[in-house]
PDB file of C-alpha atoms in Angstrom:
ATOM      1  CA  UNK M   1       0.000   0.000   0.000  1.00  0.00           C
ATOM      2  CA  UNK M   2       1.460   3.506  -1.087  1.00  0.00           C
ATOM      3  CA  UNK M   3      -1.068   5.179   1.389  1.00  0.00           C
ATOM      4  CA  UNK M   4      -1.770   8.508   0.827  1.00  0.00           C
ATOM      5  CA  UNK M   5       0.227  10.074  -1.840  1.00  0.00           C
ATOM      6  CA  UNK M   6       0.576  13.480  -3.209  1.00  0.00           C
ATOM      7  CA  UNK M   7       1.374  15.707  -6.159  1.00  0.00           C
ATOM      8  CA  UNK M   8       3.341  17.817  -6.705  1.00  0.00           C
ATOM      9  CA  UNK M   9       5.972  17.630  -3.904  1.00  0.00           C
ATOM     10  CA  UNK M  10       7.355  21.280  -4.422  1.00  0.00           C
ATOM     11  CA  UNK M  11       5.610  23.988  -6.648  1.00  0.00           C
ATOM     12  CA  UNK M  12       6.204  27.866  -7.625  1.00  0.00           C
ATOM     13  CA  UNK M  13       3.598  29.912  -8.490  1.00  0.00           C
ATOM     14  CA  UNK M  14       3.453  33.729  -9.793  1.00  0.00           C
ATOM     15  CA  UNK M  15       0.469  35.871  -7.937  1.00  0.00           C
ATOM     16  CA  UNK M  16      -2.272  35.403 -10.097  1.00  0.00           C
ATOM     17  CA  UNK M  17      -1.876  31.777 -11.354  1.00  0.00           C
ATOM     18  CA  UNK M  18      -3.997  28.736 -10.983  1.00  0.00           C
ATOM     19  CA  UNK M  19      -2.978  25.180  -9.777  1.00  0.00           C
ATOM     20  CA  UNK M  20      -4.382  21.455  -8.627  1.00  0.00           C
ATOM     21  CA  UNK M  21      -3.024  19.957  -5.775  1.00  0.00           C
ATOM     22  CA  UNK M  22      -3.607  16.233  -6.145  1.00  0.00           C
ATOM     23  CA  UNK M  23      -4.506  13.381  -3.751  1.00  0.00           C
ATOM     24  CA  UNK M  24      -5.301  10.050  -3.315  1.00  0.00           C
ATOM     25  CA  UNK M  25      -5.402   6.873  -1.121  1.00  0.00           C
ATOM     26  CA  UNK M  26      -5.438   3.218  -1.549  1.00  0.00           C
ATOM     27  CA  UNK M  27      -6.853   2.448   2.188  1.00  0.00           C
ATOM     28  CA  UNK M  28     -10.540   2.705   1.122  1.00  0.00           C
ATOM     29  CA  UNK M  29     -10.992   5.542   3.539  1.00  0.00           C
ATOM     30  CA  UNK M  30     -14.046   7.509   3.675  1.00  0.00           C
ATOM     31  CA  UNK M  31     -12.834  10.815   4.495  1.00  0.00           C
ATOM     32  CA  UNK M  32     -10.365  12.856   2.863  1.00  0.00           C
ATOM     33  CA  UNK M  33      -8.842  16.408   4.243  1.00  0.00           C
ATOM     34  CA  UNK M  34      -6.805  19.422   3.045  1.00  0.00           C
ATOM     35  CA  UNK M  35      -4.486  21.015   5.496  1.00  0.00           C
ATOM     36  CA  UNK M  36      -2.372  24.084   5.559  1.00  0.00           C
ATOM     37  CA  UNK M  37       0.750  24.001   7.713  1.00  0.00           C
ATOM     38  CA  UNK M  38       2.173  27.711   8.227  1.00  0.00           C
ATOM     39  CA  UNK M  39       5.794  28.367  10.832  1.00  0.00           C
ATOM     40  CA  UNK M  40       4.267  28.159  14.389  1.00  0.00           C
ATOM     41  CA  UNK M  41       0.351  28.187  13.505  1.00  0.00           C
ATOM     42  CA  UNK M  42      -0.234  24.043  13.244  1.00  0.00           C
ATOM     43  CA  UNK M  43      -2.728  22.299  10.866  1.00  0.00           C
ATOM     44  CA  UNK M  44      -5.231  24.093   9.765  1.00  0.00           C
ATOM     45  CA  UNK M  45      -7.796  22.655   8.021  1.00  0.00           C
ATOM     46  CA  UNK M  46      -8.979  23.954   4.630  1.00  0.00           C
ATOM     47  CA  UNK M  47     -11.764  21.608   3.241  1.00  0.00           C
ATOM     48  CA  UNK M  48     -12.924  17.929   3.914  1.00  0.00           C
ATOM     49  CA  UNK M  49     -14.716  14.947   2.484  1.00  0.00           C
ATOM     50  CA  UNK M  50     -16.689  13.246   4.787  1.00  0.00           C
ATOM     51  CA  UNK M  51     -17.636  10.479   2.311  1.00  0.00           C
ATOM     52  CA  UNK M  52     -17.281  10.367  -1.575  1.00  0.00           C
ATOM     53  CA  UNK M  53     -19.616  13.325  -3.262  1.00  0.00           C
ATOM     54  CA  UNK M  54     -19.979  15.481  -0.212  1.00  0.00           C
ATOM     55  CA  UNK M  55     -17.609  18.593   0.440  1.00  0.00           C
ATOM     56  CA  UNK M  56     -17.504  20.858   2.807  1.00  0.00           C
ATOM     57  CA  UNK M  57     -15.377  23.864   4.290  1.00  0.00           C
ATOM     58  CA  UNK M  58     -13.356  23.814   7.030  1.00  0.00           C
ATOM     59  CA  UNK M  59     -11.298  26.977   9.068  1.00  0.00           C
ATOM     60  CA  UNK M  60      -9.929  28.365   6.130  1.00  0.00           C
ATOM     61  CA  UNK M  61     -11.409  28.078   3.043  1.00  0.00           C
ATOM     62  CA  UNK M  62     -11.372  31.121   1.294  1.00  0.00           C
ATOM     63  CA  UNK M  63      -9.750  31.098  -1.938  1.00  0.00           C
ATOM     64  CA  UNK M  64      -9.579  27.394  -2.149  1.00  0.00           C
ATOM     65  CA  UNK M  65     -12.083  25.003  -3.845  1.00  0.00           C
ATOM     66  CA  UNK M  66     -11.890  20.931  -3.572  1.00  0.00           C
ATOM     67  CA  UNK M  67     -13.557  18.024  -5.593  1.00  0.00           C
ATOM     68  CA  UNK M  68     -13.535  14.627  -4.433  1.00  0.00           C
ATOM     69  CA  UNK M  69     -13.376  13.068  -8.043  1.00  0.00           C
ATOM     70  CA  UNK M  70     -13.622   9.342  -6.689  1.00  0.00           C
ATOM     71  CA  UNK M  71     -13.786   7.428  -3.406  1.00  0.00           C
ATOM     72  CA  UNK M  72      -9.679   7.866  -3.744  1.00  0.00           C
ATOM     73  CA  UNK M  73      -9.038  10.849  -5.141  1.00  0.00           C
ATOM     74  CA  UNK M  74      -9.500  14.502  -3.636  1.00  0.00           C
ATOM     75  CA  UNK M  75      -7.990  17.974  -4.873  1.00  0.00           C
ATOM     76  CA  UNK M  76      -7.285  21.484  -3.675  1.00  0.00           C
ATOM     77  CA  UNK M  77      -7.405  24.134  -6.469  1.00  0.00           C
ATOM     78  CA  UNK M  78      -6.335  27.675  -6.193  1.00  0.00           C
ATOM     79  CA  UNK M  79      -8.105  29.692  -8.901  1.00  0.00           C
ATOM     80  CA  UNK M  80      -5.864  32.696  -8.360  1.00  0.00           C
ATOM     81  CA  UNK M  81      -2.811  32.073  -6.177  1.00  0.00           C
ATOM     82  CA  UNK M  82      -2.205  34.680  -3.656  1.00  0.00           C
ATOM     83  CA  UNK M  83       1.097  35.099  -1.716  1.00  0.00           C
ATOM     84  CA  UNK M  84      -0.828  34.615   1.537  1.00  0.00           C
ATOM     85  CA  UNK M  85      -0.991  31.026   0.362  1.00  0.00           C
ATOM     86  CA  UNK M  86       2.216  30.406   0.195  1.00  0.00           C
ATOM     87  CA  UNK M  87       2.249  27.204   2.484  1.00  0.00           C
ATOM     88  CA  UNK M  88       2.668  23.299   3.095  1.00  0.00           C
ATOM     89  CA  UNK M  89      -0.514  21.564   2.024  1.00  0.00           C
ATOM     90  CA  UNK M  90      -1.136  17.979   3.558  1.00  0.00           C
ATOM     91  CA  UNK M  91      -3.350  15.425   2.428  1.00  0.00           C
ATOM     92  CA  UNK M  92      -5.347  13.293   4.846  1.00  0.00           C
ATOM     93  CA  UNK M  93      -7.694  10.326   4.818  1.00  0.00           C
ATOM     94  CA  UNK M  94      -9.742   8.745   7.489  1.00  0.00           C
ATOM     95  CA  UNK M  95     -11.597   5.495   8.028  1.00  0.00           C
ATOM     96  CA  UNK M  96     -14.821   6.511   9.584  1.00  0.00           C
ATOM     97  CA  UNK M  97     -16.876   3.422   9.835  1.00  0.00           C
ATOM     98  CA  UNK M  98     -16.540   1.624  12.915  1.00  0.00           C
ATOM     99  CA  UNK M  99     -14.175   2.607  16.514  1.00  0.00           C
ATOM    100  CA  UNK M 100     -12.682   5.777  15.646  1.00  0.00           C
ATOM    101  CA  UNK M 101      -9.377   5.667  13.854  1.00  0.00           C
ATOM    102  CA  UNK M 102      -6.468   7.592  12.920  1.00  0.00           C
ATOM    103  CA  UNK M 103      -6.228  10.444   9.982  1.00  0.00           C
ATOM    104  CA  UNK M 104      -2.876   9.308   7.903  1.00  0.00           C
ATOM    105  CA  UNK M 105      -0.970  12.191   6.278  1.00  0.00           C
ATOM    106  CA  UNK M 106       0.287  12.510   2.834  1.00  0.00           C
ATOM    107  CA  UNK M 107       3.999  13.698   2.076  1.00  0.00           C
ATOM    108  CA  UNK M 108       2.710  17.295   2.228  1.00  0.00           C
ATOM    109  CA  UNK M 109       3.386  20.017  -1.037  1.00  0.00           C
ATOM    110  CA  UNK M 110       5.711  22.731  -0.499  1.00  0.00           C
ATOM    111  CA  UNK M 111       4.102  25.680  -2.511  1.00  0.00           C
ATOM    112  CA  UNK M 112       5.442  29.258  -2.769  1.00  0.00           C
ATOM    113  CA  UNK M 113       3.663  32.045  -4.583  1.00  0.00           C
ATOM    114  CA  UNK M 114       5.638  34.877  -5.665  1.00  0.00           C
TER     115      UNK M 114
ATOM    116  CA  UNK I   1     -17.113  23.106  18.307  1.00  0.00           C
ATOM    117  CA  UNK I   2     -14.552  21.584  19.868  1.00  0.00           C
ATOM    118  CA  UNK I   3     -11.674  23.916  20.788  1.00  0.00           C
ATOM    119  CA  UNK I   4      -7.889  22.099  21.705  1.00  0.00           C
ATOM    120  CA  UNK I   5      -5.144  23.849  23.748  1.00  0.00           C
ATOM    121  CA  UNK I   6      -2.045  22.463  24.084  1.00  0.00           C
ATOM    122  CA  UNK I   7       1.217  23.467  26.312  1.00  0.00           C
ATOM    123  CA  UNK I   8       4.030  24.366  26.207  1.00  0.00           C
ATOM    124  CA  UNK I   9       4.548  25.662  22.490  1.00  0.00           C
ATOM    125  CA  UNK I  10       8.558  24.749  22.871  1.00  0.00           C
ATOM    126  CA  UNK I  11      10.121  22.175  25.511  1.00  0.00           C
ATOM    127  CA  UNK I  12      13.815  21.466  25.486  1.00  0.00           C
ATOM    128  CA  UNK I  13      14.770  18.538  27.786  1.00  0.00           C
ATOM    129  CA  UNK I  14      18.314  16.873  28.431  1.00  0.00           C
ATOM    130  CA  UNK I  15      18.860  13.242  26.827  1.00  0.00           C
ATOM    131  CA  UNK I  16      17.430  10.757  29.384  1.00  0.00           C
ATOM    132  CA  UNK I  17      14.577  13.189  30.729  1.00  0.00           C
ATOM    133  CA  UNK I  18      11.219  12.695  30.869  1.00  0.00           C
ATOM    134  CA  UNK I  19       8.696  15.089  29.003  1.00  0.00           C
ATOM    135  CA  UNK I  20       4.866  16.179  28.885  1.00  0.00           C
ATOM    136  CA  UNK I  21       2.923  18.113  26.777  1.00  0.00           C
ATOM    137  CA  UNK I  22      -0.328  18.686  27.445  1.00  0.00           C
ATOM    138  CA  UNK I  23      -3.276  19.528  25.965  1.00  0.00           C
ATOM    139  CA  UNK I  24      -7.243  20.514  27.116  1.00  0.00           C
ATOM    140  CA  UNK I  25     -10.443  20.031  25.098  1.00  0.00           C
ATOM    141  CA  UNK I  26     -13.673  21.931  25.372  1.00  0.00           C
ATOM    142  CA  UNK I  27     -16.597  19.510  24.117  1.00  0.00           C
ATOM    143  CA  UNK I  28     -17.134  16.524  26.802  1.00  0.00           C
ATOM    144  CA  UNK I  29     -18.362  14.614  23.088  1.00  0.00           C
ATOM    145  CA  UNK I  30     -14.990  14.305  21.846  1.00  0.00           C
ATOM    146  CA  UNK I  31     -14.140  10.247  22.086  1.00  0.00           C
ATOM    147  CA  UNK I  32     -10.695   9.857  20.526  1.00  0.00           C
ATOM    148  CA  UNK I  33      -7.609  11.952  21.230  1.00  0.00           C
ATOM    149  CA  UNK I  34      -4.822  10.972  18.803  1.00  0.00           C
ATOM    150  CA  UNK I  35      -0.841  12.188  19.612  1.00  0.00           C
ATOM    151  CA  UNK I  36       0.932  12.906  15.976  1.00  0.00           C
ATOM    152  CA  UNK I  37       5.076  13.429  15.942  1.00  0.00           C
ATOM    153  CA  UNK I  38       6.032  15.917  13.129  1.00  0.00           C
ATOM    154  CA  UNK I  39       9.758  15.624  12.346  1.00  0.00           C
ATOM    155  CA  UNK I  40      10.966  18.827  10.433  1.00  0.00           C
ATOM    156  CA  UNK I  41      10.209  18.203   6.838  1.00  0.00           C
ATOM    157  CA  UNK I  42       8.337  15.406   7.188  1.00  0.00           C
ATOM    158  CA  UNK I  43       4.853  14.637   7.522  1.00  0.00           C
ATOM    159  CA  UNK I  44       2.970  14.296  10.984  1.00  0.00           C
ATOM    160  CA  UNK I  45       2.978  10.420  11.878  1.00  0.00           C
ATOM    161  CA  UNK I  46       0.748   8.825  14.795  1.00  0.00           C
ATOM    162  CA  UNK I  47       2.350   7.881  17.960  1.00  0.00           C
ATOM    163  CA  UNK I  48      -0.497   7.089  19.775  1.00  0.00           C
ATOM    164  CA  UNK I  49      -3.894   7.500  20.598  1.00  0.00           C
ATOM    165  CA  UNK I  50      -6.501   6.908  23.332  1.00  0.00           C
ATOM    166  CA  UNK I  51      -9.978   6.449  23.557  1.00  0.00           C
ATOM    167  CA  UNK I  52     -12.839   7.832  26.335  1.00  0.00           C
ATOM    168  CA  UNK I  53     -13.422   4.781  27.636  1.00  0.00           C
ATOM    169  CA  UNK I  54      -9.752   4.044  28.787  1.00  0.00           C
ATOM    170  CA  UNK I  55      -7.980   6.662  31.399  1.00  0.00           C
ATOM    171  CA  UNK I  56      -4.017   5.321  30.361  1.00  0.00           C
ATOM    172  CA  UNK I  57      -2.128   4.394  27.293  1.00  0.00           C
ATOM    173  CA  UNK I  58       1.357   3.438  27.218  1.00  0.00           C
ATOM    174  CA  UNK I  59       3.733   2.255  24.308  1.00  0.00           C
ATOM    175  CA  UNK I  60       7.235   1.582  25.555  1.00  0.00           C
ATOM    176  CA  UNK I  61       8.671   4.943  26.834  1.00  0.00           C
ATOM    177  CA  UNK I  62       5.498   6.852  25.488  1.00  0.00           C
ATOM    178  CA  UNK I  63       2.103   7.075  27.640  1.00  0.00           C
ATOM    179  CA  UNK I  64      -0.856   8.754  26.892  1.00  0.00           C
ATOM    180  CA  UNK I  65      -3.671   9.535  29.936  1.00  0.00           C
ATOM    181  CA  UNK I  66      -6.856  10.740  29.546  1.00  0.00           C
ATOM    182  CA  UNK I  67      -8.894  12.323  32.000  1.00  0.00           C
ATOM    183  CA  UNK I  68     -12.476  12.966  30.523  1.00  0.00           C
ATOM    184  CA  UNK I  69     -13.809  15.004  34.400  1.00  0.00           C
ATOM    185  CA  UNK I  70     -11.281  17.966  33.498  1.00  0.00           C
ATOM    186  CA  UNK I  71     -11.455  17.546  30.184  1.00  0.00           C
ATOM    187  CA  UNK I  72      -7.210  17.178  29.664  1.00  0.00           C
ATOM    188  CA  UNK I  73      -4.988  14.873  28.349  1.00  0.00           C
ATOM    189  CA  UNK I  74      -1.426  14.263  28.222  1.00  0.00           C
ATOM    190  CA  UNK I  75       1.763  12.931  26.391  1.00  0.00           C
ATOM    191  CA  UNK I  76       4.294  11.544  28.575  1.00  0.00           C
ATOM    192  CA  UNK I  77       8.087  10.125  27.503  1.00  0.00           C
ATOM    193  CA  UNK I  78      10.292   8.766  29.713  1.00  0.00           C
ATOM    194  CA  UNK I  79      14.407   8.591  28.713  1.00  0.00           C
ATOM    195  CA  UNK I  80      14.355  10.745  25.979  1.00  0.00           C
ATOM    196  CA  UNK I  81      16.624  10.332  23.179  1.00  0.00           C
ATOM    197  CA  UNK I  82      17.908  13.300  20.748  1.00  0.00           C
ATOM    198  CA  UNK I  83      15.524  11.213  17.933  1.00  0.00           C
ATOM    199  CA  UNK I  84      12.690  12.521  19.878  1.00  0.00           C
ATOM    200  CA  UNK I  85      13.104  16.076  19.213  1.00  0.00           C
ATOM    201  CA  UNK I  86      10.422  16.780  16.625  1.00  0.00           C
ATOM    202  CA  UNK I  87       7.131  18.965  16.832  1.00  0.00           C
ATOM    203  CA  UNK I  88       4.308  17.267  18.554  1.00  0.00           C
ATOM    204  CA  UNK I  89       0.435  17.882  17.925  1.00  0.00           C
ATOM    205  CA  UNK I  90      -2.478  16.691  19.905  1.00  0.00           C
ATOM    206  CA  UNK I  91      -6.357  16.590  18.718  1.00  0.00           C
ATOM    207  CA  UNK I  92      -9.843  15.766  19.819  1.00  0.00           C
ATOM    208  CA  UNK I  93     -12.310  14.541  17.959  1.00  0.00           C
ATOM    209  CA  UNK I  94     -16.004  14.552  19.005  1.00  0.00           C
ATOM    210  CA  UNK I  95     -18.726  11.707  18.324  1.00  0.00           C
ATOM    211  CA  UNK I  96     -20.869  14.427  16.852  1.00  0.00           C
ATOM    212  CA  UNK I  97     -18.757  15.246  14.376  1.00  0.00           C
ATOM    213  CA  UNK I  98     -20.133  14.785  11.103  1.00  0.00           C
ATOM    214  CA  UNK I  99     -17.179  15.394   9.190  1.00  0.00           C
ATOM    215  CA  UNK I 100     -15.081  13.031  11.023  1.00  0.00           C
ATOM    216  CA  UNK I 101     -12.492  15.680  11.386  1.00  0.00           C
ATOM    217  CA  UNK I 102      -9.709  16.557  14.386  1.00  0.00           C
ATOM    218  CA  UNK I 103      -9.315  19.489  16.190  1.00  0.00           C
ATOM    219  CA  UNK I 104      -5.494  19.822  16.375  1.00  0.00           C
ATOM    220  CA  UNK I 105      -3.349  21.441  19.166  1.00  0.00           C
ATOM    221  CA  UNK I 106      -1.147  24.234  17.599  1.00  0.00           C
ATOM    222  CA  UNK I 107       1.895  21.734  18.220  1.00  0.00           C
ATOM    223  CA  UNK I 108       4.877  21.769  21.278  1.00  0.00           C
ATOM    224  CA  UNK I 109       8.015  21.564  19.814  1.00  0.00           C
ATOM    225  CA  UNK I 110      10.422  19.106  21.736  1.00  0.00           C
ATOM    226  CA  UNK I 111      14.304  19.313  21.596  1.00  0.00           C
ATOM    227  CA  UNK I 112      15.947  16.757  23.692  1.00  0.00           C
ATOM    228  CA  UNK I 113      19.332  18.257  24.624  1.00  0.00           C
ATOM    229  CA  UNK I 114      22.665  15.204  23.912  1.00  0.00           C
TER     230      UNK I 114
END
C-alpha cells in the first residue's frame, strides 16, 4: 500500500496563477482532508470529504475550492494564487466506519507564490 | 465546536529526561484523542492515541492519559533520546462530528538536549 500520496511535492507559483493539488489513497478511507501548515500556527484545516460526493469547508477556506473526483481521489485548487498562500498543504484520509481511527498524512506540497 | 489547547509551544529537555505536553479540550463529546510526531520536513505520523473509555495508554517509553472530568490529556516520555526532538500535535475529535475531522493542538516543539 502507497497510502496517501501526493502531487506535486514542491511547486512555484506567480500571484495570479492557478494550480491542482492532487490526492489520493489506496486504504478505502471515507474521508479525505486538506491542510495548511504555516511556521508556528499548526494544521489548519482547509476543506474535507466526509464520504465520496460530499464537500464541505473547514477553518480556512477562502480562496480554495476541492472536488472529491472518486472514493480515492481529492484535490485542492487555487483559482488565483495569492502570496498569503504560500504554504505546506497535507493530504489526509480517514476510516470513519466503525471505533474511531487515525487520519494518515500525505507527504505534504511545499508551494510558494511569488 | 470543539476547541484544543495544548502546552508548552517549545520544551527542550536533556537526553534521558522525561517530558509532557499537554493539551485541554472543550466539548465533553470528543471520544478519541490521537498524539501525531512531526519531524521537520516530514509529515505528521501517529504515535499514539486513546480512547474515552480508557484513562491510560502506554507504548514503551510513550504514555498517553486521559482524563475525561477535566477535560485534559497528556503525552508523557520517559528517557528521551535526541531522535525525539520533533514537533508534537495533539487533537480531539467529538462523536458528533459529522465530518469526522480533528481538532489539532497548535503543536509543542520538543528538543531533547545530547
Amino acid at each position: 500500500n502507497a497510502g496517501v500520496t501526493q502531487t506535486p511535492k514542491f511547486q512555484v507559483l506567480k500571484t495570479g496563477q492557478s494550480m491542482t493539488l492532487q490526492c489520493a489513497q489506496d486504504m478505502n478511507h471515507n474521508s479525505m482532508y486538506w491542510y495548511r501548515q504555516d511556521p508556528g500556527m499548526g494544521l489548519r484545516l482547509i476543506y474535507y470529504s466526509a464520504s465520496e460526493g460530499t464537500t464541505d469547508k473547514g477553518e480556512v477556506p477562502n480562496g480554495y475550492n476541492v472536488s472529491r473526483l472518486n472514493k480515492r481521489e481529492f484535490s485542492l485548487r487555487l483559482e488565483s494564487a495569492a502570496p498569503s498562500q504560500t504554504s505546506v498543504y497535507f493530504c489526509a484520509s480517514r476510516e470513519t466506519s466503525g471505533a474511531p481511527y487515525e487520519q494518515y498524512f500525505g507527504p505534504g506540497t511545499r508551494l510558494t507564490v511569488t | 465546536g470543539e476547541n484544543v489547547e495544548q502546552h508548552p509551544s517549545t520544551l527542550s529537555v536533556q537526553e534521558g529526561d522525561s517530558a509532557v505536553i499537554k493539551c485541554t479540550y472543550s466539548d465533553s463529546a470528543s471520544n478519541y484523542f490521537p498524539w501525531y510526531k512531526q519531524e521537520l520536513g516530514k509529515r505528521p505520523q501517529l504515535i499514539i492515541d486513546i480512547r474515552s473509555n480508557v484513562g491510560e495508554k502506554k507504548d514503551q517509553r510513550i504514555a498517553v492519559t486521559l482524563n475525561k472530568t477535566a477535560k485534559h490529556f497528556s503525552l508523557h516520555i520517559t528517557e528521551t533520546q535526541p531522535e525525539d526532538s520533533a514537533v508534537y500535535f495533539c487533537a480531539a475529535s467529538p462523536r458528533w462530528n459529522t465530518g469526522n475531522q480533528f481538532y489539532f493542538g497548535t503543536g509543542t516543539s520538543l528538543t531533547v538536549i545530547p
